[in-house]
mmCIF file of C-alpha atoms in Angstrom:
data_model
loop_
_atom_site.group_PDB
_atom_site.id
_atom_site.type_symbol
_atom_site.label_atom_id
_atom_site.label_comp_id
_atom_site.label_asym_id
_atom_site.label_seq_id
_atom_site.Cartn_x
_atom_site.Cartn_y
_atom_site.Cartn_z
ATOM 1 C CA ASP P 12 -24.272 9.400 -43.040
ATOM 2 C CA LEU P 13 -27.809 10.389 -42.895
ATOM 3 C CA HIS P 14 -28.733 6.638 -42.764
ATOM 4 C CA ALA P 15 -26.436 6.176 -40.061
ATOM 5 C CA ALA P 16 -27.614 9.180 -38.166
ATOM 6 C CA ARG P 17 -31.415 7.700 -38.326
ATOM 7 C CA ARG P 18 -30.421 4.368 -37.086
ATOM 8 C CA ALA P 19 -28.597 5.603 -34.207
ATOM 9 C CA ALA P 20 -31.546 7.904 -33.496
ATOM 10 C CA GLU P 21 -34.018 5.226 -33.896
ATOM 11 C CA ALA P 22 -31.824 2.995 -31.333
ATOM 12 C CA HIS P 23 -31.710 5.785 -28.923
ATOM 13 C CA SER P 24 -35.517 6.249 -29.036
ATOM 14 C CA GLN P 25 -35.930 2.410 -28.710
ATOM 15 C CA ALA P 26 -33.380 2.490 -25.740
ATOM 16 C CA LYS P 27 -35.619 5.406 -24.359
ATOM 17 C CA SER P 28 -38.798 3.538 -24.705
ATOM 18 C CA ASP P 29 -37.116 0.013 -23.139
ATOM 19 C CA PHE P 30 -36.131 2.290 -20.135
ATOM 20 C CA LEU P 31 -39.333 4.094 -19.356
ATOM 21 C CA ALA P 32 -41.244 0.997 -19.693
ATOM 22 C CA ASN P 33 -38.713 -0.983 -17.296
ATOM 23 C CA MET P 34 -38.739 2.309 -14.658
ATOM 24 C CA SER P 35 -42.126 2.450 -14.915
ATOM 25 C CA HIS P 36 -42.798 -1.293 -14.178
ATOM 26 C CA GLU P 37 -40.277 -1.061 -11.425
ATOM 27 C CA ILE P 38 -41.901 1.960 -9.806
ATOM 28 C CA ARG P 39 -45.369 0.921 -10.167
ATOM 29 C CA THR P 40 -44.714 -2.140 -8.292
ATOM 30 C CA PRO P 41 -43.896 -0.616 -4.793
ATOM 31 C CA PHE P 42 -46.736 1.796 -5.493
ATOM 32 C CA GLN P 43 -49.381 -0.895 -5.617
ATOM 33 C CA GLY P 44 -48.110 -2.036 -2.176
ATOM 34 C CA LEU P 45 -48.264 1.696 -0.669
ATOM 35 C CA LEU P 46 -51.910 1.795 -1.730
ATOM 36 C CA GLY P 47 -52.965 -1.372 -0.261
ATOM 37 C CA MET P 48 -51.209 -0.578 3.155
ATOM 38 C CA LEU P 49 -52.834 2.715 2.996
ATOM 39 C CA SER P 50 -56.248 1.098 2.300
ATOM 40 C CA MET P 51 -55.615 -1.440 5.454
ATOM 41 C CA LEU P 52 -54.727 1.514 7.508
ATOM 42 C CA ARG P 53 -58.011 3.070 6.866
ATOM 43 C CA ASP P 54 -59.693 0.041 8.735
ATOM 44 C CA THR P 55 -57.716 0.529 11.856
ATOM 45 C CA GLY P 56 -59.922 2.997 13.871
ATOM 46 C CA LEU P 57 -58.145 6.165 13.252
ATOM 47 C CA ASP P 58 -59.376 9.651 14.435
ATOM 48 C CA ALA P 59 -60.878 12.272 12.300
ATOM 49 C CA ARG P 60 -57.480 14.270 11.780
ATOM 50 C CA GLN P 61 -55.862 11.190 10.837
ATOM 51 C CA ILE P 62 -58.455 9.974 8.359
ATOM 52 C CA ASP P 63 -57.845 13.377 6.672
ATOM 53 C CA TYR P 64 -54.094 12.865 6.613
ATOM 54 C CA LEU P 65 -54.391 9.630 5.145
ATOM 55 C CA ARG P 66 -57.103 10.518 2.589
ATOM 56 C CA THR P 67 -54.086 13.278 1.534
ATOM 57 C CA ALA P 68 -51.673 10.816 1.345
ATOM 58 C CA THR P 69 -53.914 8.505 -0.838
ATOM 59 C CA GLU P 70 -54.898 11.106 -3.243
ATOM 60 C CA SER P 71 -51.158 11.849 -3.487
ATOM 61 C CA ALA P 72 -50.308 8.061 -4.267
ATOM 62 C CA ASP P 73 -53.323 7.868 -6.723
ATOM 63 C CA HIS P 74 -52.213 10.795 -8.676
ATOM 64 C CA LEU P 75 -48.564 9.505 -9.208
ATOM 65 C CA LEU P 76 -49.682 6.453 -10.047
ATOM 66 C CA ALA P 77 -51.899 7.897 -12.964
ATOM 67 C CA LEU P 78 -48.807 9.525 -14.117
ATOM 68 C CA LEU P 79 -46.736 6.472 -13.973
ATOM 69 C CA ASN P 80 -49.435 4.510 -15.888
ATOM 70 C CA ASP P 81 -49.461 7.310 -18.553
ATOM 71 C CA ILE P 82 -45.657 7.114 -19.216
ATOM 72 C CA LEU P 83 -45.924 3.405 -19.211
ATOM 73 C CA ASP P 84 -48.765 3.337 -21.770
ATOM 74 C CA MET P 85 -47.043 6.068 -23.904
ATOM 75 C CA SER P 86 -43.638 3.978 -24.052
ATOM 76 C CA GLN P 87 -45.661 0.856 -24.912
ATOM 77 C CA LEU P 88 -47.466 2.448 -27.999
ATOM 78 C CA GLU P 89 -43.945 3.835 -29.045
ATOM 79 C CA SER P 90 -42.428 0.602 -28.939
ATOM 80 C CA GLY P 91 -45.279 -1.099 -30.561
ATOM 81 C CA ARG P 92 -46.082 -3.660 -27.677
ATOM 82 C CA MET P 93 -49.121 -2.413 -26.755
ATOM 83 C CA THR P 94 -51.726 -5.154 -27.870
ATOM 84 C CA LEU P 95 -55.590 -5.301 -27.707
ATOM 85 C CA ALA P 96 -58.035 -7.793 -26.089
ATOM 86 C CA PRO P 97 -61.235 -7.547 -27.861
ATOM 87 C CA ALA P 98 -64.166 -9.289 -26.559
ATOM 88 C CA ALA P 99 -67.818 -9.478 -26.515
ATOM 89 C CA VAL P 100 -69.018 -6.664 -24.201
ATOM 90 C CA GLU P 101 -72.336 -5.634 -22.993
ATOM 91 C CA LEU P 102 -72.115 -1.944 -24.355
ATOM 92 C CA ARG P 103 -74.545 -0.222 -22.138
ATOM 93 C CA ALA P 104 -73.257 -2.146 -19.068
ATOM 94 C CA LEU P 105 -69.717 -0.346 -20.319
ATOM 95 C CA LEU P 106 -71.321 2.821 -20.282
ATOM 96 C CA ARG P 107 -72.779 2.181 -16.622
ATOM 97 C CA ASP P 108 -69.209 1.660 -15.498
ATOM 98 C CA VAL P 109 -68.072 4.729 -16.857
ATOM 99 C CA GLU P 110 -70.978 7.117 -15.518
ATOM 100 C CA ALA P 111 -70.499 5.345 -12.234
ATOM 101 C CA LEU P 112 -66.863 6.492 -12.068
ATOM 102 C CA MET P 113 -67.290 10.088 -13.671
ATOM 103 C CA ARG P 114 -70.569 10.977 -11.882
ATOM 104 C CA PRO P 115 -68.640 12.098 -8.734
ATOM 105 C CA GLN P 116 -66.560 14.479 -10.700
ATOM 106 C CA ALA P 117 -69.159 16.167 -12.705
ATOM 107 C CA MET P 118 -71.307 16.552 -9.116
ATOM 108 C CA ALA P 119 -68.009 18.182 -7.400
ATOM 109 C CA LYS P 120 -68.293 20.735 -9.889
ATOM 110 C CA ARG P 121 -72.333 21.035 -10.222
ATOM 111 C CA LEU P 122 -72.244 20.020 -13.813
ATOM 112 C CA ALA P 123 -74.936 17.837 -15.146
ATOM 113 C CA LEU P 124 -73.837 14.349 -16.649
ATOM 114 C CA HIS P 125 -75.770 12.797 -19.631
ATOM 115 C CA ILE P 126 -74.797 9.356 -21.119
ATOM 116 C CA ASP P 127 -76.850 7.902 -23.789
ATOM 117 C CA ALA P 128 -76.937 5.288 -26.494
ATOM 118 C CA ASP P 129 -78.955 5.246 -29.413
ATOM 119 C CA PRO P 130 -81.402 2.441 -29.904
ATOM 120 C CA GLY P 131 -80.050 1.613 -33.038
ATOM 121 C CA VAL P 132 -76.671 0.416 -31.158
ATOM 122 C CA PRO P 133 -76.420 -3.128 -30.721
ATOM 123 C CA GLU P 134 -76.457 -4.479 -26.956
ATOM 124 C CA ARG P 135 -73.382 -6.672 -27.535
ATOM 125 C CA VAL P 136 -70.282 -5.223 -29.474
ATOM 126 C CA THR P 137 -66.671 -6.721 -29.604
ATOM 127 C CA LEU P 138 -64.182 -4.473 -28.614
ATOM 128 C CA ASP P 139 -61.372 -4.150 -25.642
ATOM 129 C CA ALA P 140 -63.306 -2.608 -22.804
ATOM 130 C CA THR P 141 -60.393 -1.588 -20.919
ATOM 131 C CA ARG P 142 -58.962 0.390 -23.734
ATOM 132 C CA VAL P 143 -62.270 1.761 -24.703
ATOM 133 C CA LYS P 144 -63.138 3.034 -20.918
ATOM 134 C CA GLN P 145 -59.589 4.912 -20.875
ATOM 135 C CA VAL P 146 -60.476 6.795 -23.930
ATOM 136 C CA LEU P 147 -63.842 7.895 -22.658
ATOM 137 C CA PHE P 148 -62.705 8.564 -18.875
ATOM 138 C CA ASN P 149 -59.871 10.700 -20.566
ATOM 139 C CA LEU P 150 -62.316 12.561 -22.506
ATOM 140 C CA LEU P 151 -64.958 12.895 -20.167
ATOM 141 C CA SER P 152 -62.333 14.220 -17.316
ATOM 142 C CA ASN P 153 -61.056 16.745 -19.643
ATOM 143 C CA ALA P 154 -64.633 17.741 -20.615
ATOM 144 C CA ILE P 155 -65.416 18.244 -16.854
ATOM 145 C CA LYS P 156 -62.055 19.830 -15.960
ATOM 146 C CA PHE P 157 -62.479 22.524 -18.469
ATOM 147 C CA SER P 158 -65.999 23.281 -17.783
ATOM 148 C CA ASP P 159 -67.782 25.536 -14.997
ATOM 149 C CA HIS P 160 -71.281 25.312 -15.788
ATOM 150 C CA GLY P 161 -73.793 23.279 -17.741
ATOM 151 C CA ALA P 162 -73.389 19.760 -18.895
ATOM 152 C CA VAL P 163 -71.254 17.126 -20.175
ATOM 153 C CA VAL P 164 -72.922 14.601 -22.556
ATOM 154 C CA LEU P 165 -71.489 11.480 -23.790
ATOM 155 C CA ASP P 166 -73.532 10.321 -26.960
ATOM 156 C CA VAL P 167 -73.163 6.599 -28.700
ATOM 157 C CA ARG P 168 -74.417 5.923 -32.035
ATOM 158 C CA GLY P 169 -73.617 3.898 -35.033
ATOM 159 C CA ALA P 170 -72.580 5.351 -38.375
ATOM 160 C CA HIS P 171 -70.521 4.513 -41.380
ATOM 161 C CA ASP P 172 -67.187 5.418 -42.559
ATOM 162 C CA ARG P 173 -66.346 6.804 -46.407
ATOM 163 C CA ASN P 174 -66.008 3.198 -47.419
ATOM 164 C CA GLY P 175 -69.461 2.523 -45.926
ATOM 165 C CA ARG P 176 -68.440 0.370 -43.053
ATOM 166 C CA PRO P 177 -70.022 0.290 -39.834
ATOM 167 C CA THR P 178 -68.464 2.229 -36.975
ATOM 168 C CA LEU P 179 -69.271 3.272 -33.284
ATOM 169 C CA GLU P 180 -69.085 6.831 -32.315
ATOM 170 C CA PHE P 181 -68.564 8.421 -28.977
ATOM 171 C CA ILE P 182 -69.445 12.023 -28.804
ATOM 172 C CA VAL P 183 -68.246 13.962 -25.899
ATOM 173 C CA THR P 184 -69.985 17.431 -25.727
ATOM 174 C CA ASP P 185 -69.185 19.937 -23.039
ATOM 175 C CA ASN P 186 -70.214 24.092 -22.553
ATOM 176 C CA GLY P 187 -66.775 24.829 -21.413
ATOM 177 C CA VAL P 188 -63.936 27.144 -22.010
ATOM 178 C CA GLY P 189 -63.731 25.940 -25.825
ATOM 179 C CA MET P 190 -60.243 26.419 -27.917
ATOM 180 C CA ASP P 191 -59.369 28.419 -30.653
ATOM 181 C CA GLU P 192 -57.988 26.633 -34.008
ATOM 182 C CA ALA P 193 -54.079 27.209 -32.913
ATOM 183 C CA THR P 194 -54.957 25.231 -29.740
ATOM 184 C CA ILE P 195 -56.789 22.445 -31.414
ATOM 185 C CA GLY P 196 -53.866 21.884 -33.765
ATOM 186 C CA GLN P 197 -51.696 21.069 -30.698
ATOM 187 C CA ILE P 198 -53.720 19.339 -27.784
ATOM 188 C CA PHE P 199 -52.802 15.915 -29.327
ATOM 189 C CA ASN P 200 -49.229 16.681 -29.036
ATOM 190 C CA ARG P 201 -47.103 15.531 -25.999
ATOM 191 C CA PHE P 202 -46.872 17.596 -22.910
ATOM 192 C CA VAL P 203 -49.519 20.267 -24.496
ATOM 193 C CA GLN P 204 -52.293 21.305 -22.473
ATOM 194 C CA GLY P 205 -55.057 23.121 -23.720
ATOM 195 C CA ASP P 206 -55.406 25.565 -20.533
ATOM 196 C CA SER P 207 -52.033 25.743 -18.848
ATOM 197 C CA SER P 208 -53.334 27.461 -15.968
ATOM 198 C CA ARG P 209 -56.133 24.904 -15.429
ATOM 199 C CA SER P 210 -54.026 22.144 -15.907
ATOM 200 C CA ARG P 211 -51.434 23.228 -13.362
ATOM 201 C CA ARG P 212 -54.643 23.385 -10.612
ATOM 202 C CA HIS P 213 -55.701 19.942 -11.785
ATOM 203 C CA GLY P 214 -52.655 18.327 -12.653
ATOM 204 C CA GLY P 215 -51.934 15.753 -15.373
ATOM 205 C CA SER P 216 -49.358 14.394 -17.645
ATOM 206 C CA GLY P 217 -50.331 16.408 -20.826
ATOM 207 C CA LEU P 218 -49.972 13.022 -22.158
ATOM 208 C CA GLY P 219 -53.657 11.955 -21.990
ATOM 209 C CA LEU P 220 -54.898 13.069 -25.355
ATOM 210 C CA GLU P 221 -52.156 11.770 -27.281
ATOM 211 C CA ILE P 222 -52.614 8.300 -25.571
ATOM 212 C CA SER P 223 -56.101 8.528 -26.295
ATOM 213 C CA ARG P 224 -55.759 9.460 -30.046
ATOM 214 C CA ASN P 225 -52.837 6.370 -30.419
ATOM 215 C CA LEU P 226 -55.231 4.014 -28.351
ATOM 216 C CA ALA P 227 -58.206 4.890 -30.861
ATOM 217 C CA ARG P 228 -55.840 4.532 -33.899
ATOM 218 C CA LEU P 229 -54.682 1.271 -32.732
ATOM 219 C CA MET P 230 -58.226 0.142 -32.489
ATOM 220 C CA ASP P 231 -58.520 1.254 -36.178
ATOM 221 C CA GLY P 232 -60.296 4.393 -35.313
ATOM 222 C CA ASP P 233 -59.551 7.963 -34.630
ATOM 223 C CA ILE P 234 -60.502 10.880 -32.401
ATOM 224 C CA GLY P 235 -61.634 14.446 -33.773
ATOM 225 C CA VAL P 236 -62.473 17.404 -32.514
ATOM 226 C CA THR P 237 -64.414 20.761 -33.112
ATOM 227 C CA SER P 238 -64.363 23.818 -30.520
ATOM 228 C CA LYS P 239 -64.784 27.725 -30.294
ATOM 229 C CA PRO P 240 -63.672 30.025 -27.458
ATOM 230 C CA GLY P 241 -66.263 30.464 -25.163
ATOM 231 C CA SER P 242 -68.603 27.894 -26.711
ATOM 232 C CA GLY P 243 -67.547 24.469 -25.431
ATOM 233 C CA SER P 244 -65.824 21.502 -27.369
ATOM 234 C CA ARG P 245 -66.920 18.171 -29.162
ATOM 235 C CA PHE P 246 -64.788 15.346 -29.291
ATOM 236 C CA THR P 247 -65.774 12.436 -31.310
ATOM 237 C CA PHE P 248 -64.079 9.101 -31.058
ATOM 238 C CA HIS P 249 -64.822 6.354 -33.770
ATOM 239 C CA MET P 250 -63.967 3.078 -33.786
ATOM 240 C CA PRO P 251 -65.349 0.060 -36.176
ATOM 241 C CA LEU P 252 -68.568 -1.208 -35.338
ATOM 242 C CA VAL P 253 -68.403 -5.085 -34.662
ATOM 243 C CA ALA P 254 -71.401 -6.483 -33.195
ATOM 244 C CA ALA P 255 -70.971 -9.787 -30.981
ATOM 245 C CA ALA P 256 -73.594 -12.590 -30.625
ATOM 246 C CA PRO P 257 -76.270 -12.577 -28.534
ATOM 247 C CA GLU P 258 -75.367 -14.376 -24.767
ATOM 248 C CA PRO P 259 -76.674 -17.697 -25.063
ATOM 249 C CA ALA P 260 -79.508 -18.497 -22.549
ATOM 250 C CA PRO P 261 -78.992 -20.781 -19.537
ATOM 251 C CA ALA P 262 -79.860 -24.257 -20.048
ATOM 252 C CA PRO P 263 -83.123 -25.679 -18.702
ATOM 253 C CA GLY P 264 -82.580 -26.655 -15.133
ATOM 254 C CA ALA P 265 -79.046 -25.325 -14.864
ATOM 255 C CA SER P 266 -78.180 -24.578 -11.174
ATOM 256 C CA THR P 267 -78.253 -20.854 -10.297
ATOM 257 C CA THR P 268 -77.231 -21.289 -6.649
ATOM 258 C CA ARG P 269 -74.013 -19.816 -5.412
ATOM 259 C CA LEU P 270 -71.458 -21.877 -3.327
ATOM 260 C CA ALA P 271 -71.798 -20.918 0.413
ATOM 261 C CA ALA P 272 -68.897 -18.648 1.380
ATOM 262 C CA ARG P 273 -66.378 -20.700 3.179
ATOM 263 C CA ALA P 274 -62.623 -20.328 4.274
ATOM 264 C CA LEU P 275 -60.043 -21.108 1.363
ATOM 265 C CA GLN P 276 -56.421 -22.032 1.149
ATOM 266 C CA VAL P 277 -55.151 -19.469 -1.071
ATOM 267 C CA LEU P 278 -51.674 -19.397 -2.714
ATOM 268 C CA VAL P 279 -50.199 -16.470 -3.650
ATOM 269 C CA ALA P 280 -47.237 -15.994 -6.265
ATOM 270 C CA GLU P 281 -45.641 -12.277 -5.462
ATOM 271 C CA ASP P 282 -41.980 -11.597 -5.707
ATOM 272 C CA HIS P 283 -42.525 -8.250 -3.518
ATOM 273 C CA PRO P 284 -42.595 -8.563 0.248
ATOM 274 C CA VAL P 285 -44.970 -5.432 0.755
ATOM 275 C CA ASN P 286 -47.458 -6.623 -2.004
ATOM 276 C CA ARG P 287 -47.230 -10.385 0.101
ATOM 277 C CA GLN P 288 -48.039 -8.605 3.206
ATOM 278 C CA TYR P 289 -50.748 -6.718 1.956
ATOM 279 C CA MET P 290 -52.497 -9.703 0.042
ATOM 280 C CA ALA P 291 -52.101 -11.808 3.147
ATOM 281 C CA ALA P 292 -53.717 -9.284 5.315
ATOM 282 C CA LEU P 293 -56.519 -8.840 2.455
ATOM 283 C CA LEU P 294 -57.196 -12.455 2.487
ATOM 284 C CA GLU P 295 -57.222 -13.033 6.123
ATOM 285 C CA GLY P 296 -59.677 -10.199 6.625
ATOM 286 C CA MET P 297 -61.884 -11.946 4.140
ATOM 287 C CA GLY P 298 -61.772 -15.142 6.336
ATOM 288 C CA HIS P 299 -59.406 -17.070 4.191
#
């Protein structure tokens, strides 16, 4: 009976994951069309009040899409269908991308943002840039959300695990509200948020840290945290350090000139009519 009950529970869990993945995809597709049309509307000569309405609508749609993406990621992780796409990456260029996205959030709260990589860390490493950025965005967003003064710092350095293998560490430190031991023990659990009053103000699914830790473990790493109430928090995301070969230099005499811009005939394969309309308008606006 116990074996039968377990098999039934696993089947129900798999059915739930499949349902969430399918529904998240079906909902996300029209949302992409909605966001595309909102972006096109922005360029149609609106007055100040209409621009304000459009900004609010876009922010709401972005927030809903972020929640859907969290649900989709969680269902893919649960069902074992999420895969990584590691490739050679310029690490410091990746960090510049992260800084460019996070700095406006920090500036809005008058927080300093410092991102630095130890000189000993290789210039090129092999990793899944999209998923590493996703983890860093989550950790930095939380640090900014729960800080009202001081600085948020991302330090990147090389280290070694207990078996002596090289690792890459991303350390996010803040001067925020901090957490007690009970909270630390629960923040990686689903739908748990460290400061519920702030989380309600700022929104969020309560899935971010669970997704981030699962992604870190999918990359053969993990996330740890140390914190004290009133003294800020320190999150450490570590993963194996795999150096990549330097990018080959261009061959002598290789042409670096770009083709002159010209009108192109572009074939778009898209089964959603709103997305087709958006892509047509976008391409026509670019002269194609």
